[in-house]
Amino acid sequence: MTTIQAMGQRAKEVSVDLRKLTTQQKNQALLAIAEDLLAHTREILQANEQDLLLAQENGMSPVMQDRLRLTAQRVQDMAQGARQVAGLDDPVGRVLDGKTLPNGLRMQKVAVPMGVVGMIFESRPNVTVDAACLCLKSGNCCLLRGGKEALRSNQALAGIMRRAVERTGLPADCIQLLEDTSREGAREMMRLNGYLDVLIPRGGAGLIRSVVENATVPVIETGTGNCHVYVDASADLDMAVQIIFNAKTSRPSVCNAAETLLVHRDVAEAFLPMAQQALAEKHVELRGCPRTMEILGRHVIPATEADYATEFLDYILAVRVVDSLDEAIKHVNTYSTGHSECIVTNDYTASERFTQEVDAAAVYVNASTRFTDGGEFGLGAEIGISTQKLHARGPMGLRELTTTKYMIFGQGQVR
């Protein structure tokens, strides 16, 4: 038996115990995690500093280094996230439906843990804590595999959390970190049939594609965000500038950042210079269509067709002038990854059409795409943002980490 198989077997065994935990037991463990993260902030930051030094030596871009970087404030945010999850309603045991059948059988449909949740992710160490806390509160064991660039940070975080839950009487192996960051190790994890109940990839398009193509265990596809902001003919242009500036520049390395700006031709000449001036503060590179280039001249470079299909995760924005709402919707549905899309408009009919016809997990009217987040949606932390349509769609919180069980009570009925 390989190391990964042994971890999967242990997780499967421990998952039986986790199903029986009370809400109080789970909350005590989560509060212990929060307490210990804060108590060991220095240890966490020292490990993260080692990861950052290696990342710089290996030429990681500054934007991607920001995804990797931990600060005292970010450690505090992780601890607060654990506390928030502790304060949320327990998703396990909810009776979702119930009725008495004509034959007298009493039937209930109840929310139960999935069992063992695997996660393969990149760069962001906070995902280690978010995933562990959400799995714990939903009664699941977790088997986590982060990227090699964050290995030392993840080792520190996982070690602290394992000791914290063990201190409250829970098995440490309800949280396990796979330290083999090789491709072979990832592929073996993708094929842990009999141990993993579901596998969730969280990262770039390449990672997600690899998991979807190679996994033999059930997969929930998450993450890739080619998000659009469309400025309609009736838009408040000052509002539109604020929205695109926030959606593109507040944190360009995350999946809910805008990657393409679409502008109706009727407002393009007025709006594009306003947007360019604002985005120039963050040195955003604009890649535009011919009409965009006519308006902005030297401030924009020619866009290729591939640019409109790219999740840049950087200070780069593709721009296109469109003739109509129909063209905007068609563009979005052609290039979108189904994550988050926005229309800026004062036209009620246009907003209704956009929200109904655009196919995405989250569709905004007059608000930044950056709000697509479990915390912002009131879910506490999130384990990822599902861009598929089966089981879960959008930010995945506690309820999305449960499945259902039918419980049927009789008095000797036979068929």
mmCIF file of C-alpha atoms in Angstrom:
data_model
loop_
_atom_site.group_PDB
_atom_site.id
_atom_site.type_symbol
_atom_site.label_atom_id
_atom_site.label_comp_id
_atom_site.label_asym_id
_atom_site.label_seq_id
_atom_site.Cartn_x
_atom_site.Cartn_y
_atom_site.Cartn_z
ATOM 1 C CA MET A 1 0.000 0.000 0.000
ATOM 2 C CA THR A 2 1.401 3.415 -0.964
ATOM 3 C CA THR A 3 1.607 6.383 1.371
ATOM 4 C CA ILE A 4 -1.321 8.075 -0.362
ATOM 5 C CA GLN A 5 -3.456 4.949 -0.178
ATOM 6 C CA ALA A 6 -2.632 4.623 3.527
ATOM 7 C CA MET A 7 -3.734 8.220 4.086
ATOM 8 C CA GLY A 8 -6.950 7.556 2.200
ATOM 9 C CA GLN A 9 -7.630 4.418 4.209
ATOM 10 C CA ARG A 10 -7.068 6.261 7.494
ATOM 11 C CA ALA A 11 -9.350 9.088 6.368
ATOM 12 C CA LYS A 12 -12.057 6.582 5.491
ATOM 13 C CA GLU A 13 -11.784 4.983 8.918
ATOM 14 C CA VAL A 14 -11.868 8.322 10.738
ATOM 15 C CA SER A 15 -14.840 9.536 8.681
ATOM 16 C CA VAL A 16 -17.036 7.053 10.551
ATOM 17 C CA ASP A 17 -16.215 8.810 13.827
ATOM 18 C CA LEU A 18 -16.765 12.272 12.361
ATOM 19 C CA ARG A 19 -20.333 11.439 11.344
ATOM 20 C CA LYS A 20 -21.165 11.001 15.029
ATOM 21 C CA LEU A 21 -19.749 14.317 16.260
ATOM 22 C CA THR A 22 -22.076 16.772 17.927
ATOM 23 C CA THR A 23 -22.232 20.387 16.829
ATOM 24 C CA GLN A 24 -20.595 21.370 20.115
ATOM 25 C CA GLN A 25 -17.639 19.038 19.535
ATOM 26 C CA LYS A 26 -17.083 20.400 16.041
ATOM 27 C CA ASN A 27 -17.325 24.000 17.219
ATOM 28 C CA GLN A 28 -14.853 23.401 20.050
ATOM 29 C CA ALA A 29 -12.351 22.043 17.534
ATOM 30 C CA LEU A 30 -12.845 25.019 15.208
ATOM 31 C CA LEU A 31 -12.346 27.507 18.039
ATOM 32 C CA ALA A 32 -9.194 25.642 19.053
ATOM 33 C CA ILE A 33 -7.932 25.965 15.474
ATOM 34 C CA ALA A 34 -8.567 29.723 15.564
ATOM 35 C CA GLU A 35 -6.788 30.073 18.901
ATOM 36 C CA ASP A 36 -3.746 28.065 17.809
ATOM 37 C CA LEU A 37 -3.386 29.847 14.462
ATOM 38 C CA LEU A 38 -3.055 33.131 16.308
ATOM 39 C CA ALA A 39 -0.729 31.649 18.921
ATOM 40 C CA HIS A 40 1.594 30.328 16.217
ATOM 41 C CA THR A 41 1.508 33.316 13.865
ATOM 42 C CA ARG A 42 5.294 33.693 13.931
ATOM 43 C CA GLU A 43 5.825 30.045 12.998
ATOM 44 C CA ILE A 44 3.362 30.379 10.101
ATOM 45 C CA LEU A 45 4.961 33.558 8.764
ATOM 46 C CA GLN A 46 8.465 32.093 8.987
ATOM 47 C CA ALA A 47 7.386 29.082 6.928
ATOM 48 C CA ASN A 48 5.664 31.350 4.437
ATOM 49 C CA GLU A 49 8.770 33.504 4.124
ATOM 50 C CA GLN A 50 10.722 30.426 3.026
ATOM 51 C CA ASP A 51 8.105 29.725 0.361
ATOM 52 C CA LEU A 52 8.244 33.324 -0.843
ATOM 53 C CA LEU A 53 12.035 33.314 -1.099
ATOM 54 C CA LEU A 54 11.932 30.189 -3.254
ATOM 55 C CA ALA A 55 9.126 31.662 -5.341
ATOM 56 C CA GLN A 56 11.197 34.776 -6.019
ATOM 57 C CA GLU A 57 14.218 32.655 -6.938
ATOM 58 C CA ASN A 58 12.049 30.676 -9.358
ATOM 59 C CA GLY A 59 10.747 33.843 -11.044
ATOM 60 C CA MET A 60 7.154 33.811 -9.789
ATOM 61 C CA SER A 61 5.345 36.998 -10.836
ATOM 62 C CA PRO A 62 4.586 39.634 -8.176
ATOM 63 C CA VAL A 63 0.836 39.078 -8.626
ATOM 64 C CA MET A 64 1.166 35.338 -7.989
ATOM 65 C CA GLN A 65 3.468 36.030 -5.030
ATOM 66 C CA ASP A 66 0.588 38.003 -3.535
ATOM 67 C CA ARG A 67 -1.560 34.849 -3.690
ATOM 68 C CA LEU A 68 1.150 32.993 -1.803
ATOM 69 C CA ARG A 69 1.995 35.688 0.749
ATOM 70 C CA LEU A 70 0.745 35.484 4.334
ATOM 71 C CA THR A 71 0.784 38.427 6.713
ATOM 72 C CA ALA A 72 -0.216 38.782 10.350
ATOM 73 C CA GLN A 73 -3.520 40.227 9.148
ATOM 74 C CA ARG A 74 -4.136 37.303 6.811
ATOM 75 C CA VAL A 75 -3.457 34.861 9.650
ATOM 76 C CA GLN A 76 -5.959 36.811 11.752
ATOM 77 C CA ASP A 77 -8.437 36.570 8.863
ATOM 78 C CA MET A 78 -7.976 32.787 8.725
ATOM 79 C CA ALA A 79 -8.579 32.544 12.472
ATOM 80 C CA GLN A 80 -11.657 34.731 12.167
ATOM 81 C CA GLY A 81 -12.866 32.517 9.324
ATOM 82 C CA ALA A 82 -12.608 29.472 11.606
ATOM 83 C CA ARG A 83 -14.645 31.303 14.240
ATOM 84 C CA GLN A 84 -17.249 32.288 11.662
ATOM 85 C CA VAL A 85 -17.627 28.691 10.535
ATOM 86 C CA ALA A 86 -18.079 27.678 14.178
ATOM 87 C CA GLY A 87 -20.895 30.213 14.418
ATOM 88 C CA LEU A 88 -22.765 28.894 11.396
ATOM 89 C CA ASP A 89 -25.656 26.455 11.581
ATOM 90 C CA ASP A 90 -24.621 22.816 11.428
ATOM 91 C CA PRO A 91 -25.581 21.505 7.975
ATOM 92 C CA VAL A 92 -25.641 17.866 9.123
ATOM 93 C CA GLY A 93 -28.932 16.348 10.193
ATOM 94 C CA ARG A 94 -31.190 18.853 8.464
ATOM 95 C CA VAL A 95 -34.473 17.219 7.434
ATOM 96 C CA LEU A 96 -34.902 18.336 3.837
ATOM 97 C CA ASP A 97 -38.149 16.509 3.153
ATOM 98 C CA GLY A 98 -40.472 14.142 4.906
ATOM 99 C CA LYS A 99 -43.777 12.384 4.392
ATOM 100 C CA THR A 100 -45.792 9.315 5.252
ATOM 101 C CA LEU A 101 -46.389 6.979 2.324
ATOM 102 C CA PRO A 102 -49.800 5.336 1.691
ATOM 103 C CA ASN A 103 -48.429 2.069 3.119
ATOM 104 C CA GLY A 104 -47.628 3.757 6.420
ATOM 105 C CA LEU A 105 -43.871 4.068 5.964
ATOM 106 C CA ARG A 106 -42.493 7.332 7.383
ATOM 107 C CA MET A 107 -39.776 8.708 5.140
ATOM 108 C CA GLN A 108 -37.258 11.492 5.790
ATOM 109 C CA LYS A 109 -34.611 12.942 3.495
ATOM 110 C CA VAL A 110 -31.713 14.071 5.689
ATOM 111 C CA ALA A 111 -28.446 15.956 5.033
ATOM 112 C CA VAL A 112 -25.373 13.869 5.904
ATOM 113 C CA PRO A 113 -21.597 14.282 5.439
ATOM 114 C CA MET A 114 -20.032 13.199 2.170
ATOM 115 C CA GLY A 115 -17.334 11.299 4.050
ATOM 116 C CA VAL A 116 -13.838 12.000 2.709
ATOM 117 C CA VAL A 117 -13.293 15.180 0.702
ATOM 118 C CA GLY A 118 -10.092 15.518 -1.296
ATOM 119 C CA MET A 119 -8.790 18.829 -2.524
ATOM 120 C CA ILE A 120 -5.986 19.691 -4.943
ATOM 121 C CA PHE A 121 -5.139 23.393 -5.009
ATOM 122 C CA GLU A 122 -2.434 25.917 -5.836
ATOM 123 C CA SER A 123 -0.565 28.783 -4.214
ATOM 124 C CA ARG A 124 -2.965 30.185 -1.627
ATOM 125 C CA PRO A 125 -2.211 28.767 1.852
ATOM 126 C CA ASN A 126 -5.449 30.155 3.287
ATOM 127 C CA VAL A 127 -7.261 27.484 1.273
ATOM 128 C CA THR A 128 -5.703 24.878 3.575
ATOM 129 C CA VAL A 129 -7.455 26.405 6.566
ATOM 130 C CA ASP A 130 -10.724 27.208 4.783
ATOM 131 C CA ALA A 131 -11.046 23.671 3.440
ATOM 132 C CA ALA A 132 -10.184 22.000 6.754
ATOM 133 C CA CYS A 133 -12.649 24.135 8.724
ATOM 134 C CA LEU A 134 -15.528 23.665 6.300
ATOM 135 C CA CYS A 135 -14.933 19.921 6.097
ATOM 136 C CA LEU A 136 -14.779 19.641 9.878
ATOM 137 C CA LYS A 137 -18.026 21.546 10.471
ATOM 138 C CA SER A 138 -19.799 19.483 7.796
ATOM 139 C CA GLY A 139 -18.568 16.234 9.373
ATOM 140 C CA ASN A 140 -16.097 15.319 6.634
ATOM 141 C CA CYS A 141 -12.484 14.184 6.732
ATOM 142 C CA CYS A 142 -10.247 16.122 4.357
ATOM 143 C CA LEU A 143 -7.230 15.026 2.355
ATOM 144 C CA LEU A 144 -5.451 18.153 1.108
ATOM 145 C CA ARG A 145 -2.782 18.511 -1.568
ATOM 146 C CA GLY A 146 -1.445 22.040 -2.095
ATOM 147 C CA GLY A 147 1.087 23.235 -4.632
ATOM 148 C CA LYS A 148 4.826 22.823 -4.133
ATOM 149 C CA GLU A 149 5.245 26.614 -3.990
ATOM 150 C CA ALA A 150 3.272 26.702 -0.704
ATOM 151 C CA LEU A 151 4.492 23.436 0.836
ATOM 152 C CA ARG A 152 6.187 24.887 3.927
ATOM 153 C CA SER A 153 3.259 27.191 4.685
ATOM 154 C CA ASN A 154 0.807 24.320 4.298
ATOM 155 C CA GLN A 155 2.894 22.030 6.489
ATOM 156 C CA ALA A 156 2.889 24.615 9.263
ATOM 157 C CA LEU A 157 -0.855 25.274 8.976
ATOM 158 C CA ALA A 158 -1.833 21.611 8.786
ATOM 159 C CA GLY A 159 0.387 20.714 11.733
ATOM 160 C CA ILE A 160 -1.132 23.453 13.884
ATOM 161 C CA MET A 161 -4.688 22.424 12.987
ATOM 162 C CA ARG A 162 -4.037 18.722 13.579
ATOM 163 C CA ARG A 163 -2.671 19.434 17.052
ATOM 164 C CA ALA A 164 -5.580 21.752 17.802
ATOM 165 C CA VAL A 165 -8.317 19.252 16.939
ATOM 166 C CA GLU A 166 -6.488 16.474 18.774
ATOM 167 C CA ARG A 167 -6.386 18.689 21.858
ATOM 168 C CA THR A 168 -10.194 18.762 21.813
ATOM 169 C CA GLY A 169 -10.490 14.981 21.549
ATOM 170 C CA LEU A 170 -10.910 14.598 17.794
ATOM 171 C CA PRO A 171 -8.630 12.381 15.686
ATOM 172 C CA ALA A 172 -5.788 14.375 14.126
ATOM 173 C CA ASP A 173 -6.208 12.429 10.887
ATOM 174 C CA CYS A 174 -9.503 14.147 10.156
ATOM 175 C CA ILE A 175 -7.136 16.729 8.589
ATOM 176 C CA GLN A 176 -4.369 15.286 6.416
ATOM 177 C CA LEU A 177 -1.917 17.066 4.133
ATOM 178 C CA LEU A 178 -0.378 15.210 1.237
ATOM 179 C CA GLU A 179 3.238 16.399 1.182
ATOM 180 C CA ASP A 180 4.032 14.675 -2.125
ATOM 181 C CA THR A 181 3.597 17.581 -4.558
ATOM 182 C CA SER A 182 4.677 15.630 -7.647
ATOM 183 C CA ARG A 183 2.385 15.110 -10.631
ATOM 184 C CA GLU A 184 2.497 11.399 -9.977
ATOM 185 C CA GLY A 185 1.272 11.953 -6.434
ATOM 186 C CA ALA A 186 -1.562 14.131 -7.688
ATOM 187 C CA ARG A 187 -2.604 11.514 -10.245
ATOM 188 C CA GLU A 188 -2.628 8.822 -7.586
ATOM 189 C CA MET A 189 -4.852 11.008 -5.441
ATOM 190 C CA MET A 190 -7.202 11.481 -8.403
ATOM 191 C CA ARG A 191 -7.681 7.701 -8.477
ATOM 192 C CA LEU A 192 -8.283 6.968 -4.801
ATOM 193 C CA ASN A 193 -11.480 5.089 -5.522
ATOM 194 C CA GLY A 194 -12.859 3.487 -2.410
ATOM 195 C CA TYR A 195 -11.339 6.193 -0.212
ATOM 196 C CA LEU A 196 -12.220 9.606 -1.647
ATOM 197 C CA ASP A 197 -15.923 10.405 -1.932
ATOM 198 C CA VAL A 198 -15.343 13.608 -3.905
ATOM 199 C CA LEU A 199 -12.348 15.533 -5.253
ATOM 200 C CA ILE A 200 -12.363 19.311 -5.627
ATOM 201 C CA PRO A 201 -9.658 21.024 -7.718
ATOM 202 C CA ARG A 202 -9.065 24.717 -7.012
ATOM 203 C CA GLY A 203 -6.600 26.617 -9.141
ATOM 204 C CA GLY A 204 -5.793 27.562 -12.709
ATOM 205 C CA ALA A 205 -7.283 26.177 -15.891
ATOM 206 C CA GLY A 206 -4.446 23.686 -16.357
ATOM 207 C CA LEU A 207 -4.885 22.119 -12.930
ATOM 208 C CA ILE A 208 -8.651 21.854 -13.266
ATOM 209 C CA ARG A 209 -8.403 20.355 -16.756
ATOM 210 C CA SER A 210 -5.870 17.785 -15.520
ATOM 211 C CA VAL A 211 -8.136 16.701 -12.663
ATOM 212 C CA VAL A 212 -11.253 16.499 -14.837
ATOM 213 C CA GLU A 213 -9.409 14.448 -17.487
ATOM 214 C CA ASN A 214 -7.506 12.099 -15.154
ATOM 215 C CA ALA A 215 -9.692 11.562 -12.083
ATOM 216 C CA THR A 216 -11.645 8.341 -11.626
ATOM 217 C CA VAL A 217 -13.270 9.596 -8.406
ATOM 218 C CA PRO A 218 -16.204 12.052 -8.524
ATOM 219 C CA VAL A 219 -15.061 15.640 -9.201
ATOM 220 C CA ILE A 220 -16.634 19.037 -8.550
ATOM 221 C CA GLU A 221 -15.113 21.462 -11.049
ATOM 222 C CA THR A 222 -14.297 24.891 -9.636
ATOM 223 C CA GLY A 223 -12.499 28.077 -10.101
ATOM 224 C CA THR A 224 -11.484 29.226 -13.558
ATOM 225 C CA GLY A 225 -12.844 32.758 -13.922
ATOM 226 C CA ASN A 226 -12.888 34.499 -17.290
ATOM 227 C CA CYS A 227 -15.224 37.199 -15.958
ATOM 228 C CA HIS A 228 -16.721 40.112 -17.908
ATOM 229 C CA VAL A 229 -18.009 43.600 -17.158
ATOM 230 C CA TYR A 230 -20.391 44.955 -19.811
ATOM 231 C CA VAL A 231 -21.072 48.718 -19.840
ATOM 232 C CA ASP A 232 -24.467 49.220 -21.458
ATOM 233 C CA ALA A 233 -25.637 52.270 -23.419
ATOM 234 C CA SER A 234 -27.662 53.532 -20.437
ATOM 235 C CA ALA A 235 -24.937 52.993 -17.830
ATOM 236 C CA ASP A 236 -23.918 55.540 -15.219
ATOM 237 C CA LEU A 237 -20.377 55.982 -16.515
ATOM 238 C CA ASP A 238 -18.865 57.097 -13.215
ATOM 239 C CA MET A 239 -20.314 53.994 -11.571
ATOM 240 C CA ALA A 240 -19.003 51.847 -14.406
ATOM 241 C CA VAL A 241 -15.465 53.210 -13.908
ATOM 242 C CA GLN A 242 -15.581 52.342 -10.214
ATOM 243 C CA ILE A 243 -16.865 48.840 -10.944
ATOM 244 C CA ILE A 244 -14.301 47.925 -13.591
ATOM 245 C CA PHE A 245 -11.479 49.437 -11.512
ATOM 246 C CA ASN A 246 -12.476 47.337 -8.514
ATOM 247 C CA ALA A 247 -13.221 44.188 -10.502
ATOM 248 C CA LYS A 248 -9.859 44.303 -12.293
ATOM 249 C CA THR A 249 -7.392 45.799 -9.816
ATOM 250 C CA SER A 250 -8.464 45.078 -6.217
ATOM 251 C CA ARG A 251 -6.889 41.614 -6.472
ATOM 252 C CA PRO A 252 -6.184 40.575 -10.059
ATOM 253 C CA SER A 253 -4.843 37.130 -9.137
ATOM 254 C CA VAL A 254 -8.195 35.739 -7.975
ATOM 255 C CA CYS A 255 -10.862 33.947 -9.990
ATOM 256 C CA ASN A 256 -13.583 36.598 -9.528
ATOM 257 C CA ALA A 257 -11.459 39.393 -11.025
ATOM 258 C CA ALA A 258 -12.647 40.840 -14.352
ATOM 259 C CA GLU A 259 -10.657 39.830 -17.430
ATOM 260 C CA THR A 260 -12.688 41.477 -20.231
ATOM 261 C CA LEU A 261 -14.427 44.833 -20.538
ATOM 262 C CA LEU A 262 -17.254 45.133 -23.065
ATOM 263 C CA VAL A 263 -18.563 48.605 -23.925
ATOM 264 C CA HIS A 264 -21.643 49.587 -25.962
ATOM 265 C CA ARG A 265 -20.684 51.652 -28.993
ATOM 266 C CA ASP A 266 -23.002 54.529 -27.952
ATOM 267 C CA VAL A 267 -20.889 55.275 -24.849
ATOM 268 C CA ALA A 268 -17.496 53.955 -25.961
ATOM 269 C CA GLU A 269 -15.993 57.338 -26.909
ATOM 270 C CA ALA A 270 -16.998 58.857 -23.587
ATOM 271 C CA PHE A 271 -16.349 55.877 -21.345
ATOM 272 C CA LEU A 272 -13.138 54.289 -22.595
ATOM 273 C CA PRO A 273 -10.898 57.314 -21.851
ATOM 274 C CA MET A 274 -12.398 57.500 -18.356
ATOM 275 C CA ALA A 275 -11.709 53.805 -17.765
ATOM 276 C CA GLN A 276 -8.205 54.004 -19.215
ATOM 277 C CA GLN A 277 -7.276 56.919 -16.956
ATOM 278 C CA ALA A 278 -8.493 55.087 -13.849
ATOM 279 C CA LEU A 279 -6.863 51.762 -14.760
ATOM 280 C CA ALA A 280 -3.576 53.532 -15.545
ATOM 281 C CA GLU A 281 -3.185 54.147 -11.798
ATOM 282 C CA LYS A 282 -2.493 50.413 -11.459
ATOM 283 C CA HIS A 283 -0.607 50.179 -14.779
ATOM 284 C CA VAL A 284 -3.210 47.870 -16.309
ATOM 285 C CA GLU A 285 -2.284 46.764 -19.817
ATOM 286 C CA LEU A 286 -5.248 47.135 -22.192
ATOM 287 C CA ARG A 287 -5.645 44.814 -25.178
ATOM 288 C CA GLY A 288 -8.385 46.126 -27.418
ATOM 289 C CA CYS A 289 -10.346 45.581 -30.604
ATOM 290 C CA PRO A 290 -9.842 47.948 -33.598
ATOM 291 C CA ARG A 291 -12.561 50.347 -32.400
ATOM 292 C CA THR A 292 -11.004 50.461 -28.943
ATOM 293 C CA MET A 293 -7.667 51.289 -30.552
ATOM 294 C CA GLU A 294 -9.238 54.113 -32.573
ATOM 295 C CA ILE A 295 -10.505 55.697 -29.367
ATOM 296 C CA LEU A 296 -7.541 55.066 -27.049
ATOM 297 C CA GLY A 297 -4.660 55.101 -29.513
ATOM 298 C CA ARG A 298 -1.284 54.515 -27.860
ATOM 299 C CA HIS A 299 -2.881 53.495 -24.564
ATOM 300 C CA VAL A 300 -3.952 50.108 -25.955
ATOM 301 C CA ILE A 301 -2.339 47.263 -27.874
ATOM 302 C CA PRO A 302 -4.152 44.997 -30.364
ATOM 303 C CA ALA A 303 -6.134 42.155 -28.848
ATOM 304 C CA THR A 304 -6.000 38.670 -30.302
ATOM 305 C CA GLU A 305 -8.924 36.272 -30.296
ATOM 306 C CA ALA A 306 -7.100 34.253 -27.640
ATOM 307 C CA ASP A 307 -7.066 37.279 -25.315
ATOM 308 C CA TYR A 308 -10.838 37.156 -25.018
ATOM 309 C CA ALA A 309 -10.637 33.538 -23.855
ATOM 310 C CA THR A 310 -7.814 34.090 -21.345
ATOM 311 C CA GLU A 311 -7.911 34.267 -17.556
ATOM 312 C CA PHE A 312 -4.955 36.633 -17.174
ATOM 313 C CA LEU A 313 -4.748 36.703 -13.351
ATOM 314 C CA ASP A 314 -2.651 39.833 -13.813
ATOM 315 C CA TYR A 315 -2.929 43.563 -14.533
ATOM 316 C CA ILE A 316 -4.118 42.871 -18.090
ATOM 317 C CA LEU A 317 -7.596 43.577 -19.458
ATOM 318 C CA ALA A 318 -9.111 42.660 -22.824
ATOM 319 C CA VAL A 319 -11.492 45.297 -24.228
ATOM 320 C CA ARG A 320 -14.116 45.127 -26.970
ATOM 321 C CA VAL A 321 -16.663 47.628 -28.262
ATOM 322 C CA VAL A 322 -19.989 45.949 -29.096
ATOM 323 C CA ASP A 323 -22.942 47.189 -31.146
ATOM 324 C CA SER A 324 -25.745 45.901 -28.938
ATOM 325 C CA LEU A 325 -26.820 44.071 -25.814
ATOM 326 C CA ASP A 326 -27.337 40.997 -27.992
ATOM 327 C CA GLU A 327 -23.696 41.101 -29.094
ATOM 328 C CA ALA A 328 -22.530 41.553 -25.506
ATOM 329 C CA ILE A 329 -24.539 38.550 -24.294
ATOM 330 C CA LYS A 330 -23.292 36.449 -27.208
ATOM 331 C CA HIS A 331 -19.675 37.398 -26.440
ATOM 332 C CA VAL A 332 -20.049 36.567 -22.754
ATOM 333 C CA ASN A 333 -21.676 33.206 -23.406
ATOM 334 C CA THR A 334 -18.991 32.377 -25.983
ATOM 335 C CA TYR A 335 -15.951 33.113 -23.822
ATOM 336 C CA SER A 336 -17.213 32.901 -20.234
ATOM 337 C CA THR A 337 -16.103 30.091 -17.947
ATOM 338 C CA GLY A 338 -19.451 30.333 -16.159
ATOM 339 C CA HIS A 339 -18.096 32.072 -13.066
ATOM 340 C CA SER A 340 -19.205 35.714 -12.597
ATOM 341 C CA GLU A 341 -20.542 38.266 -15.093
ATOM 342 C CA CYS A 342 -21.664 41.891 -14.695
ATOM 343 C CA ILE A 343 -23.806 44.421 -16.556
ATOM 344 C CA VAL A 344 -23.685 48.124 -15.691
ATOM 345 C CA THR A 345 -26.965 49.665 -16.809
ATOM 346 C CA ASN A 346 -29.885 51.897 -15.862
ATOM 347 C CA ASP A 347 -32.181 50.024 -18.258
ATOM 348 C CA TYR A 348 -34.388 47.583 -16.370
ATOM 349 C CA THR A 349 -35.177 45.539 -19.478
ATOM 350 C CA ALA A 350 -31.491 45.220 -20.328
ATOM 351 C CA SER A 351 -30.692 44.062 -16.797
ATOM 352 C CA GLU A 352 -33.488 41.483 -16.933
ATOM 353 C CA ARG A 353 -32.288 40.114 -20.248
ATOM 354 C CA PHE A 354 -28.659 39.959 -19.115
ATOM 355 C CA THR A 355 -29.439 38.130 -15.877
ATOM 356 C CA GLN A 356 -31.735 35.659 -17.624
ATOM 357 C CA GLU A 357 -29.689 34.977 -20.770
ATOM 358 C CA VAL A 358 -26.111 34.959 -19.461
ATOM 359 C CA ASP A 359 -25.107 31.454 -18.377
ATOM 360 C CA ALA A 360 -22.955 31.811 -15.239
ATOM 361 C CA ALA A 361 -22.958 30.883 -11.561
ATOM 362 C CA ALA A 362 -23.267 34.547 -10.524
ATOM 363 C CA VAL A 363 -24.666 37.417 -12.605
ATOM 364 C CA TYR A 364 -24.439 40.995 -11.313
ATOM 365 C CA VAL A 365 -26.308 44.183 -12.116
ATOM 366 C CA ASN A 366 -24.353 47.331 -11.179
ATOM 367 C CA ALA A 367 -21.895 45.602 -8.826
ATOM 368 C CA SER A 368 -18.359 44.247 -9.024
ATOM 369 C CA THR A 369 -17.725 40.593 -9.807
ATOM 370 C CA ARG A 370 -15.375 40.553 -6.808
ATOM 371 C CA PHE A 371 -18.314 39.769 -4.504
ATOM 372 C CA THR A 372 -18.489 36.143 -5.657
ATOM 373 C CA ASP A 373 -17.076 34.700 -2.478
ATOM 374 C CA GLY A 374 -18.399 32.445 0.262
ATOM 375 C CA GLY A 375 -17.708 35.011 2.968
ATOM 376 C CA GLU A 376 -19.375 37.825 1.039
ATOM 377 C CA PHE A 377 -22.388 35.594 0.342
ATOM 378 C CA GLY A 378 -22.786 34.858 4.053
ATOM 379 C CA LEU A 379 -21.587 31.261 3.797
ATOM 380 C CA GLY A 380 -18.579 31.732 6.077
ATOM 381 C CA ALA A 381 -15.494 30.441 4.311
ATOM 382 C CA GLU A 382 -15.740 28.636 0.985
ATOM 383 C CA ILE A 383 -14.106 25.505 -0.323
ATOM 384 C CA GLY A 384 -14.301 26.774 -3.882
ATOM 385 C CA ILE A 385 -16.601 28.283 -6.483
ATOM 386 C CA SER A 386 -18.267 25.641 -8.591
ATOM 387 C CA THR A 387 -18.623 26.498 -12.271
ATOM 388 C CA GLN A 388 -20.485 23.309 -13.127
ATOM 389 C CA LYS A 389 -24.202 22.640 -12.791
ATOM 390 C CA LEU A 390 -24.528 19.312 -10.990
ATOM 391 C CA HIS A 391 -24.688 19.100 -7.182
ATOM 392 C CA ALA A 392 -23.410 22.638 -6.542
ATOM 393 C CA ARG A 393 -22.989 25.911 -8.419
ATOM 394 C CA GLY A 394 -21.321 29.111 -7.237
ATOM 395 C CA PRO A 395 -19.570 29.534 -3.851
ATOM 396 C CA MET A 396 -19.528 26.227 -1.999
ATOM 397 C CA GLY A 397 -20.079 26.478 1.720
ATOM 398 C CA LEU A 398 -21.172 24.004 4.375
ATOM 399 C CA ARG A 399 -24.390 22.812 2.803
ATOM 400 C CA GLU A 400 -22.630 22.026 -0.465
ATOM 401 C CA LEU A 401 -20.327 19.649 1.439
ATOM 402 C CA THR A 402 -23.216 17.414 2.436
ATOM 403 C CA THR A 403 -25.171 14.824 0.528
ATOM 404 C CA THR A 404 -28.504 13.221 1.393
ATOM 405 C CA LYS A 405 -29.735 10.014 2.940
ATOM 406 C CA TYR A 406 -33.278 8.637 3.018
ATOM 407 C CA MET A 407 -34.368 7.293 6.415
ATOM 408 C CA ILE A 408 -37.473 5.126 6.343
ATOM 409 C CA PHE A 409 -39.370 3.978 9.446
ATOM 410 C CA GLY A 410 -41.930 1.172 9.355
ATOM 411 C CA GLN A 411 -43.938 -1.230 11.482
ATOM 412 C CA GLY A 412 -43.206 -4.466 9.650
ATOM 413 C CA GLN A 413 -44.303 -3.504 6.135
ATOM 414 C CA VAL A 414 -43.213 -5.828 3.335
ATOM 415 C CA ARG A 415 -43.563 -5.413 -0.418
#
